[in-house]
Amino acid sequence: MGKRNISQARGHGSMTYRAHSFHWLADVNYPSFPISGGAKVSGKIMELCHDPGRNAPLAKVAFDDEKKTVDYVFVPEGIRTGDVIEYGATAAIKPGNIVPVSRVPEGTAIFNIEINPFDGGKMVKASGSCAIVVSQSVGRTIIKLPSRKIKELNPECRVTIGVIAGGERKNKPIVKAGNRHYMMRARGKLYPRTSARAMNAVDHKFGGSHLGVPKTSSRHSPPGRKVGSIAAKRTGRKKR
């Protein structure tokens, strides 16, 4: 009898394929302060923290609002412990401050961008990344994402000024397979990955020492056989 392939095992949902999210430091969203009349809230960075679930570092910030809120935010390059950041429509345009995107000058780098107002920040959250404000007009702001895609935003969407920290992480060599193992385990990623062709026939449709089988698979195949190019309209290189 054959074994479950990787897609079946992942669907079963064992801890091998689940991210250990209970180890993650915090769910990072923009704080929702009741700011009216152009007021702003300041916050002091108490410490910079590592989150196992993210590449970018986080900052623990103590805000000076009425409730003395302590929250975690993403930090840009150049920020250190003891610095003060501002949140609000009248905050200065400098790295680390959180402002509505309508107030950001053209050509400014931003990150942790909201798609819809007050959704907490959904885009450009990877270490070393940033988007650029391309143009401002009445009722809309146009930005250029790291993928070079152009996106239009509601002017009320909140953003953070600067380039998110941690961009040099890829310059540090991983050195050992054990380090890579723990990196992948923190995210619920399977490591190491064995190619299907190198497996035994009992483990995968493509396994075993044989001449091979078609890479295509029917859309109506059972889960154990639905691997490779699923319901492919065509395979191979296109003819010129």
PDB file of C-alpha atoms in Angstrom:
ATOM      1  CA  MET A   1       0.000   0.000   0.000  1.00  0.00           C
ATOM      2  CA  GLY A   2       1.288   3.453  -0.853  1.00  0.00           C
ATOM      3  CA  LYS A   3       1.994   6.246   1.586  1.00  0.00           C
ATOM      4  CA  ARG A   4       0.535   9.724   1.765  1.00  0.00           C
ATOM      5  CA  ASN A   5       2.394  12.161  -0.430  1.00  0.00           C
ATOM      6  CA  ILE A   6       3.365  15.590   0.879  1.00  0.00           C
ATOM      7  CA  SER A   7       0.187  17.355  -0.228  1.00  0.00           C
ATOM      8  CA  GLN A   8      -1.939  14.721   1.535  1.00  0.00           C
ATOM      9  CA  ALA A   9       0.155  14.890   4.701  1.00  0.00           C
ATOM     10  CA  ARG A  10      -0.071  18.679   4.731  1.00  0.00           C
ATOM     11  CA  GLY A  11      -3.839  18.454   4.420  1.00  0.00           C
ATOM     12  CA  HIS A  12      -3.939  16.091   7.404  1.00  0.00           C
ATOM     13  CA  GLY A  13      -2.420  18.954   9.410  1.00  0.00           C
ATOM     14  CA  SER A  14       0.249  17.461  11.662  1.00  0.00           C
ATOM     15  CA  MET A  15       2.617  19.769  13.566  1.00  0.00           C
ATOM     16  CA  THR A  16       5.259  19.211  10.876  1.00  0.00           C
ATOM     17  CA  TYR A  17       3.200  21.356   8.535  1.00  0.00           C
ATOM     18  CA  ARG A  18       1.798  23.856  11.051  1.00  0.00           C
ATOM     19  CA  ALA A  19       3.572  27.064  11.981  1.00  0.00           C
ATOM     20  CA  HIS A  20       4.333  27.341  15.704  1.00  0.00           C
ATOM     21  CA  SER A  21       2.447  30.606  15.925  1.00  0.00           C
ATOM     22  CA  PHE A  22       2.104  30.337  19.712  1.00  0.00           C
ATOM     23  CA  HIS A  23       5.848  31.103  19.832  1.00  0.00           C
ATOM     24  CA  TRP A  24       5.470  34.308  17.830  1.00  0.00           C
ATOM     25  CA  LEU A  25       5.941  37.533  19.703  1.00  0.00           C
ATOM     26  CA  ALA A  26       2.895  39.593  18.721  1.00  0.00           C
ATOM     27  CA  ASP A  27       0.194  40.230  16.158  1.00  0.00           C
ATOM     28  CA  VAL A  28       1.426  43.531  14.745  1.00  0.00           C
ATOM     29  CA  ASN A  29      -1.284  46.029  13.790  1.00  0.00           C
ATOM     30  CA  TYR A  30      -1.437  49.785  13.889  1.00  0.00           C
ATOM     31  CA  PRO A  31      -2.789  51.078  17.216  1.00  0.00           C
ATOM     32  CA  SER A  32      -6.210  52.712  16.944  1.00  0.00           C
ATOM     33  CA  PHE A  33      -6.027  55.863  19.006  1.00  0.00           C
ATOM     34  CA  PRO A  34      -9.057  58.206  19.061  1.00  0.00           C
ATOM     35  CA  ILE A  35      -7.262  61.106  17.370  1.00  0.00           C
ATOM     36  CA  SER A  36      -9.363  64.113  16.437  1.00  0.00           C
ATOM     37  CA  GLY A  37      -8.626  67.663  15.355  1.00  0.00           C
ATOM     38  CA  GLY A  38      -5.200  66.821  13.959  1.00  0.00           C
ATOM     39  CA  ALA A  39      -3.787  65.584  17.272  1.00  0.00           C
ATOM     40  CA  LYS A  40      -0.883  63.161  17.465  1.00  0.00           C
ATOM     41  CA  VAL A  41       0.475  60.609  19.925  1.00  0.00           C
ATOM     42  CA  SER A  42       4.157  60.087  20.693  1.00  0.00           C
ATOM     43  CA  GLY A  43       5.772  56.833  21.701  1.00  0.00           C
ATOM     44  CA  LYS A  44       9.191  55.929  23.085  1.00  0.00           C
ATOM     45  CA  ILE A  45      10.965  52.794  21.847  1.00  0.00           C
ATOM     46  CA  MET A  46      11.662  50.666  24.909  1.00  0.00           C
ATOM     47  CA  GLU A  47      13.472  47.783  23.178  1.00  0.00           C
ATOM     48  CA  LEU A  48      14.053  46.141  19.801  1.00  0.00           C
ATOM     49  CA  CYS A  49      12.853  42.534  19.662  1.00  0.00           C
ATOM     50  CA  HIS A  50      13.233  39.463  17.470  1.00  0.00           C
ATOM     51  CA  ASP A  51      10.060  37.642  16.442  1.00  0.00           C
ATOM     52  CA  PRO A  52      10.523  33.973  15.384  1.00  0.00           C
ATOM     53  CA  GLY A  53       7.662  34.353  12.922  1.00  0.00           C
ATOM     54  CA  ARG A  54       9.152  37.305  11.018  1.00  0.00           C
ATOM     55  CA  ASN A  55      12.343  38.408   9.321  1.00  0.00           C
ATOM     56  CA  ALA A  56      11.928  42.052  10.286  1.00  0.00           C
ATOM     57  CA  PRO A  57      12.649  43.181  13.868  1.00  0.00           C
ATOM     58  CA  LEU A  58       9.914  44.642  16.056  1.00  0.00           C
ATOM     59  CA  ALA A  59      10.007  47.527  18.502  1.00  0.00           C
ATOM     60  CA  LYS A  60       8.215  47.602  21.841  1.00  0.00           C
ATOM     61  CA  VAL A  61       6.788  51.116  22.085  1.00  0.00           C
ATOM     62  CA  ALA A  62       5.269  52.909  25.088  1.00  0.00           C
ATOM     63  CA  PHE A  63       2.788  55.525  23.814  1.00  0.00           C
ATOM     64  CA  ASP A  64       1.782  58.609  25.825  1.00  0.00           C
ATOM     65  CA  ASP A  65      -1.975  58.311  25.213  1.00  0.00           C
ATOM     66  CA  GLU A  66      -4.515  58.281  28.055  1.00  0.00           C
ATOM     67  CA  LYS A  67      -4.262  54.501  28.532  1.00  0.00           C
ATOM     68  CA  LYS A  68      -0.439  54.491  28.330  1.00  0.00           C
ATOM     69  CA  THR A  69      -0.600  51.845  25.612  1.00  0.00           C
ATOM     70  CA  VAL A  70       2.371  49.522  25.073  1.00  0.00           C
ATOM     71  CA  ASP A  71       2.392  47.965  21.607  1.00  0.00           C
ATOM     72  CA  TYR A  72       4.678  46.372  19.011  1.00  0.00           C
ATOM     73  CA  VAL A  73       5.414  48.033  15.663  1.00  0.00           C
ATOM     74  CA  PHE A  74       7.735  47.405  12.724  1.00  0.00           C
ATOM     75  CA  VAL A  75      10.816  49.604  12.733  1.00  0.00           C
ATOM     76  CA  PRO A  76      12.726  51.253   9.869  1.00  0.00           C
ATOM     77  CA  GLU A  77      16.460  51.385   9.347  1.00  0.00           C
ATOM     78  CA  GLY A  78      18.229  53.883  11.607  1.00  0.00           C
ATOM     79  CA  ILE A  79      15.917  53.572  14.629  1.00  0.00           C
ATOM     80  CA  ARG A  80      17.346  52.624  18.020  1.00  0.00           C
ATOM     81  CA  THR A  81      16.235  52.171  21.628  1.00  0.00           C
ATOM     82  CA  GLY A  82      15.198  55.440  23.243  1.00  0.00           C
ATOM     83  CA  ASP A  83      14.076  57.141  20.031  1.00  0.00           C
ATOM     84  CA  VAL A  84      10.634  58.757  19.890  1.00  0.00           C
ATOM     85  CA  ILE A  85       8.144  58.083  17.094  1.00  0.00           C
ATOM     86  CA  GLU A  86       4.886  59.893  16.338  1.00  0.00           C
ATOM     87  CA  TYR A  87       1.459  58.657  15.282  1.00  0.00           C
ATOM     88  CA  GLY A  88      -1.147  60.917  13.738  1.00  0.00           C
ATOM     89  CA  ALA A  89      -2.121  63.186  10.878  1.00  0.00           C
ATOM     90  CA  THR A  90       0.221  65.962  12.046  1.00  0.00           C
ATOM     91  CA  ALA A  91       3.249  63.753  12.729  1.00  0.00           C
ATOM     92  CA  ALA A  92       6.513  64.786  11.093  1.00  0.00           C
ATOM     93  CA  ILE A  93       7.585  63.026   7.884  1.00  0.00           C
ATOM     94  CA  LYS A  94      10.588  61.140   9.242  1.00  0.00           C
ATOM     95  CA  PRO A  95      11.516  57.423   9.571  1.00  0.00           C
ATOM     96  CA  GLY A  96       9.375  55.499  12.040  1.00  0.00           C
ATOM     97  CA  ASN A  97       6.418  57.884  12.154  1.00  0.00           C
ATOM     98  CA  ILE A  98       2.931  56.600  11.283  1.00  0.00           C
ATOM     99  CA  VAL A  99       0.831  58.928   9.130  1.00  0.00           C
ATOM    100  CA  PRO A 100      -2.024  58.821   6.589  1.00  0.00           C
ATOM    101  CA  VAL A 101      -0.615  58.173   3.123  1.00  0.00           C
ATOM    102  CA  SER A 102      -2.180  61.413   1.851  1.00  0.00           C
ATOM    103  CA  ARG A 103       0.393  63.389   3.888  1.00  0.00           C
ATOM    104  CA  VAL A 104       3.449  61.653   2.453  1.00  0.00           C
ATOM    105  CA  PRO A 105       5.406  63.651  -0.174  1.00  0.00           C
ATOM    106  CA  GLU A 106       6.068  62.113  -3.576  1.00  0.00           C
ATOM    107  CA  GLY A 107       9.252  60.027  -3.724  1.00  0.00           C
ATOM    108  CA  THR A 108       9.153  59.053  -0.028  1.00  0.00           C
ATOM    109  CA  ALA A 109       9.823  55.439   1.026  1.00  0.00           C
ATOM    110  CA  ILE A 110       7.039  53.805   3.077  1.00  0.00           C
ATOM    111  CA  PHE A 111       6.202  50.345   4.457  1.00  0.00           C
ATOM    112  CA  ASN A 112       3.515  48.418   6.388  1.00  0.00           C
ATOM    113  CA  ILE A 113       0.811  49.822   4.125  1.00  0.00           C
ATOM    114  CA  GLU A 114      -2.924  49.456   4.664  1.00  0.00           C
ATOM    115  CA  ILE A 115      -4.999  48.279   1.693  1.00  0.00           C
ATOM    116  CA  ASN A 116      -8.183  49.619   3.278  1.00  0.00           C
ATOM    117  CA  PRO A 117      -8.285  52.298   5.993  1.00  0.00           C
ATOM    118  CA  PHE A 118      -7.775  50.910   9.517  1.00  0.00           C
ATOM    119  CA  ASP A 119      -7.122  47.282   8.461  1.00  0.00           C
ATOM    120  CA  GLY A 120      -3.880  47.333  10.475  1.00  0.00           C
ATOM    121  CA  GLY A 121      -1.316  47.122   7.659  1.00  0.00           C
ATOM    122  CA  LYS A 122      -1.177  44.397   4.996  1.00  0.00           C
ATOM    123  CA  MET A 123       1.547  45.179   2.429  1.00  0.00           C
ATOM    124  CA  VAL A 124       5.337  45.652   2.398  1.00  0.00           C
ATOM    125  CA  LYS A 125       6.209  44.041   5.742  1.00  0.00           C
ATOM    126  CA  ALA A 126       9.267  41.965   4.754  1.00  0.00           C
ATOM    127  CA  SER A 127      12.694  43.005   6.001  1.00  0.00           C
ATOM    128  CA  GLY A 128      14.523  45.508   3.816  1.00  0.00           C
ATOM    129  CA  SER A 129      11.493  46.329   1.663  1.00  0.00           C
ATOM    130  CA  CYS A 130       9.727  49.594   0.928  1.00  0.00           C
ATOM    131  CA  ALA A 131       7.255  51.159  -1.479  1.00  0.00           C
ATOM    132  CA  ILE A 132       7.560  54.589  -3.078  1.00  0.00           C
ATOM    133  CA  VAL A 133       4.855  57.258  -3.254  1.00  0.00           C
ATOM    134  CA  VAL A 134       4.520  58.093  -6.957  1.00  0.00           C
ATOM    135  CA  SER A 135       1.828  60.765  -6.999  1.00  0.00           C
ATOM    136  CA  GLN A 136      -0.791  62.502  -4.885  1.00  0.00           C
ATOM    137  CA  SER A 137      -4.150  63.722  -6.161  1.00  0.00           C
ATOM    138  CA  VAL A 138      -7.574  64.506  -4.736  1.00  0.00           C
ATOM    139  CA  GLY A 139      -9.098  61.347  -3.299  1.00  0.00           C
ATOM    140  CA  ARG A 140      -6.283  58.942  -4.184  1.00  0.00           C
ATOM    141  CA  THR A 141      -2.596  58.201  -3.699  1.00  0.00           C
ATOM    142  CA  ILE A 142      -0.573  56.110  -6.153  1.00  0.00           C
ATOM    143  CA  ILE A 143       2.372  54.046  -4.892  1.00  0.00           C
ATOM    144  CA  LYS A 144       4.938  51.737  -6.478  1.00  0.00           C
ATOM    145  CA  LEU A 145       5.368  48.407  -4.673  1.00  0.00           C
ATOM    146  CA  PRO A 146       8.666  46.434  -4.430  1.00  0.00           C
ATOM    147  CA  SER A 147       7.321  44.195  -7.219  1.00  0.00           C
ATOM    148  CA  ARG A 148       7.129  47.371  -9.393  1.00  0.00           C
ATOM    149  CA  LYS A 149       3.373  47.063  -9.482  1.00  0.00           C
ATOM    150  CA  ILE A 150       1.492  50.369  -9.302  1.00  0.00           C
ATOM    151  CA  LYS A 151      -1.324  50.512  -6.741  1.00  0.00           C
ATOM    152  CA  GLU A 152      -3.919  53.137  -5.901  1.00  0.00           C
ATOM    153  CA  LEU A 153      -4.746  53.745  -2.227  1.00  0.00           C
ATOM    154  CA  ASN A 154      -7.392  55.522  -0.212  1.00  0.00           C
ATOM    155  CA  PRO A 155      -5.799  58.698   1.243  1.00  0.00           C
ATOM    156  CA  GLU A 156      -6.834  57.615   4.762  1.00  0.00           C
ATOM    157  CA  CYS A 157      -4.710  54.430   4.660  1.00  0.00           C
ATOM    158  CA  ARG A 158      -1.953  54.516   7.268  1.00  0.00           C
ATOM    159  CA  VAL A 159       1.711  53.897   6.452  1.00  0.00           C
ATOM    160  CA  THR A 160       5.069  54.020   8.230  1.00  0.00           C
ATOM    161  CA  ILE A 161       7.826  56.259   6.886  1.00  0.00           C
ATOM    162  CA  GLY A 162      11.159  54.675   5.914  1.00  0.00           C
ATOM    163  CA  VAL A 163      12.653  51.355   4.804  1.00  0.00           C
ATOM    164  CA  ILE A 164      11.833  48.432   7.077  1.00  0.00           C
ATOM    165  CA  ALA A 165      14.886  47.154   8.989  1.00  0.00           C
ATOM    166  CA  GLY A 166      16.642  43.811   8.550  1.00  0.00           C
ATOM    167  CA  GLY A 167      17.492  44.138   4.878  1.00  0.00           C
ATOM    168  CA  GLU A 168      21.032  42.759   5.319  1.00  0.00           C
ATOM    169  CA  ARG A 169      19.912  39.432   6.771  1.00  0.00           C
ATOM    170  CA  LYS A 170      20.676  37.549   3.536  1.00  0.00           C
ATOM    171  CA  ASN A 171      24.332  38.596   3.729  1.00  0.00           C
ATOM    172  CA  LYS A 172      24.821  36.450   6.837  1.00  0.00           C
ATOM    173  CA  PRO A 173      25.671  32.858   5.843  1.00  0.00           C
ATOM    174  CA  ILE A 174      23.470  30.133   7.280  1.00  0.00           C
ATOM    175  CA  VAL A 175      26.578  27.848   7.565  1.00  0.00           C
ATOM    176  CA  LYS A 176      24.851  24.745   8.960  1.00  0.00           C
ATOM    177  CA  ALA A 177      21.876  22.662   7.900  1.00  0.00           C
ATOM    178  CA  GLY A 178      20.752  22.765  11.535  1.00  0.00           C
ATOM    179  CA  ASN A 179      20.316  26.532  11.377  1.00  0.00           C
ATOM    180  CA  ARG A 180      18.181  26.173   8.263  1.00  0.00           C
ATOM    181  CA  HIS A 181      16.162  23.436   9.995  1.00  0.00           C
ATOM    182  CA  TYR A 182      15.163  25.720  12.870  1.00  0.00           C
ATOM    183  CA  MET A 183      14.427  28.614  10.509  1.00  0.00           C
ATOM    184  CA  MET A 184      12.005  26.462   8.537  1.00  0.00           C
ATOM    185  CA  ARG A 185      10.485  24.859  11.612  1.00  0.00           C
ATOM    186  CA  ALA A 186       9.513  28.258  13.032  1.00  0.00           C
ATOM    187  CA  ARG A 187       7.371  28.884   9.932  1.00  0.00           C
ATOM    188  CA  GLY A 188       5.931  25.378   9.559  1.00  0.00           C
ATOM    189  CA  LYS A 189       7.926  24.714   6.368  1.00  0.00           C
ATOM    190  CA  LEU A 190       9.026  21.211   5.401  1.00  0.00           C
ATOM    191  CA  TYR A 191      12.824  20.889   5.283  1.00  0.00           C
ATOM    192  CA  PRO A 192      14.730  19.297   3.651  1.00  0.00           C
ATOM    193  CA  ARG A 193      12.599  18.773   0.540  1.00  0.00           C
ATOM    194  CA  THR A 194      13.255  15.604  -1.452  1.00  0.00           C
ATOM    195  CA  SER A 195      12.468  15.749  -5.149  1.00  0.00           C
ATOM    196  CA  ALA A 196       9.651  13.457  -6.249  1.00  0.00           C
ATOM    197  CA  ARG A 197      11.862  11.655  -8.745  1.00  0.00           C
ATOM    198  CA  ALA A 198      14.353  10.713  -6.012  1.00  0.00           C
ATOM    199  CA  MET A 199      11.646   9.052  -3.867  1.00  0.00           C
ATOM    200  CA  ASN A 200      10.659   5.407  -3.853  1.00  0.00           C
ATOM    201  CA  ALA A 201       7.625   4.327  -5.831  1.00  0.00           C
ATOM    202  CA  VAL A 202       5.702   3.814  -2.590  1.00  0.00           C
ATOM    203  CA  ASP A 203       6.114   7.494  -1.660  1.00  0.00           C
ATOM    204  CA  HIS A 204       5.203   9.373  -4.819  1.00  0.00           C
ATOM    205  CA  LYS A 205       3.728   8.993  -8.268  1.00  0.00           C
ATOM    206  CA  PHE A 206       7.048  10.022  -9.849  1.00  0.00           C
ATOM    207  CA  GLY A 207       9.201   7.783  -7.612  1.00  0.00           C
ATOM    208  CA  GLY A 208      10.941   4.504  -8.434  1.00  0.00           C
ATOM    209  CA  SER A 209      13.480   3.464 -11.038  1.00  0.00           C
ATOM    210  CA  HIS A 210      11.361   3.485 -14.167  1.00  0.00           C
ATOM    211  CA  LEU A 211      11.168   5.400 -17.394  1.00  0.00           C
ATOM    212  CA  GLY A 212       8.615   7.763 -15.914  1.00  0.00           C
ATOM    213  CA  VAL A 213       4.958   8.685 -16.182  1.00  0.00           C
ATOM    214  CA  PRO A 214       3.267  11.756 -17.660  1.00  0.00           C
ATOM    215  CA  LYS A 215       3.639  14.842 -15.489  1.00  0.00           C
ATOM    216  CA  THR A 216       0.033  15.851 -16.153  1.00  0.00           C
ATOM    217  CA  SER A 217      -2.806  14.796 -13.871  1.00  0.00           C
ATOM    218  CA  SER A 218      -6.564  14.994 -14.305  1.00  0.00           C
ATOM    219  CA  ARG A 219      -8.546  17.541 -12.359  1.00  0.00           C
ATOM    220  CA  HIS A 220     -10.665  14.634 -11.119  1.00  0.00           C
ATOM    221  CA  SER A 221      -7.759  12.475  -9.908  1.00  0.00           C
ATOM    222  CA  PRO A 222      -7.807  11.205  -6.313  1.00  0.00           C
ATOM    223  CA  PRO A 223      -5.603  13.153  -3.872  1.00  0.00           C
ATOM    224  CA  GLY A 224      -2.739  10.632  -3.934  1.00  0.00           C
ATOM    225  CA  ARG A 225      -2.372  10.945  -7.701  1.00  0.00           C
ATOM    226  CA  LYS A 226      -3.044  14.669  -8.081  1.00  0.00           C
ATOM    227  CA  VAL A 227       0.591  15.799  -8.330  1.00  0.00           C
ATOM    228  CA  GLY A 228       2.636  17.440 -11.057  1.00  0.00           C
ATOM    229  CA  SER A 229       0.835  19.575 -13.639  1.00  0.00           C
ATOM    230  CA  ILE A 230      -2.802  19.442 -12.503  1.00  0.00           C
ATOM    231  CA  ALA A 231      -5.384  19.825 -15.288  1.00  0.00           C
ATOM    232  CA  ALA A 232      -2.704  21.319 -17.537  1.00  0.00           C
ATOM    233  CA  LYS A 233      -3.892  22.830 -20.788  1.00  0.00           C
ATOM    234  CA  ARG A 234      -0.424  22.393 -22.261  1.00  0.00           C
ATOM    235  CA  THR A 235       3.081  21.375 -21.119  1.00  0.00           C
ATOM    236  CA  GLY A 236       6.612  22.008 -22.315  1.00  0.00           C
ATOM    237  CA  ARG A 237       8.113  25.020 -23.986  1.00  0.00           C
ATOM    238  CA  LYS A 238       6.013  27.124 -26.297  1.00  0.00           C
ATOM    239  CA  LYS A 239       6.706  26.932 -29.997  1.00  0.00           C
ATOM    240  CA  ARG A 240       7.800  30.190 -31.548  1.00  0.00           C
TER     241      ARG A 240
END
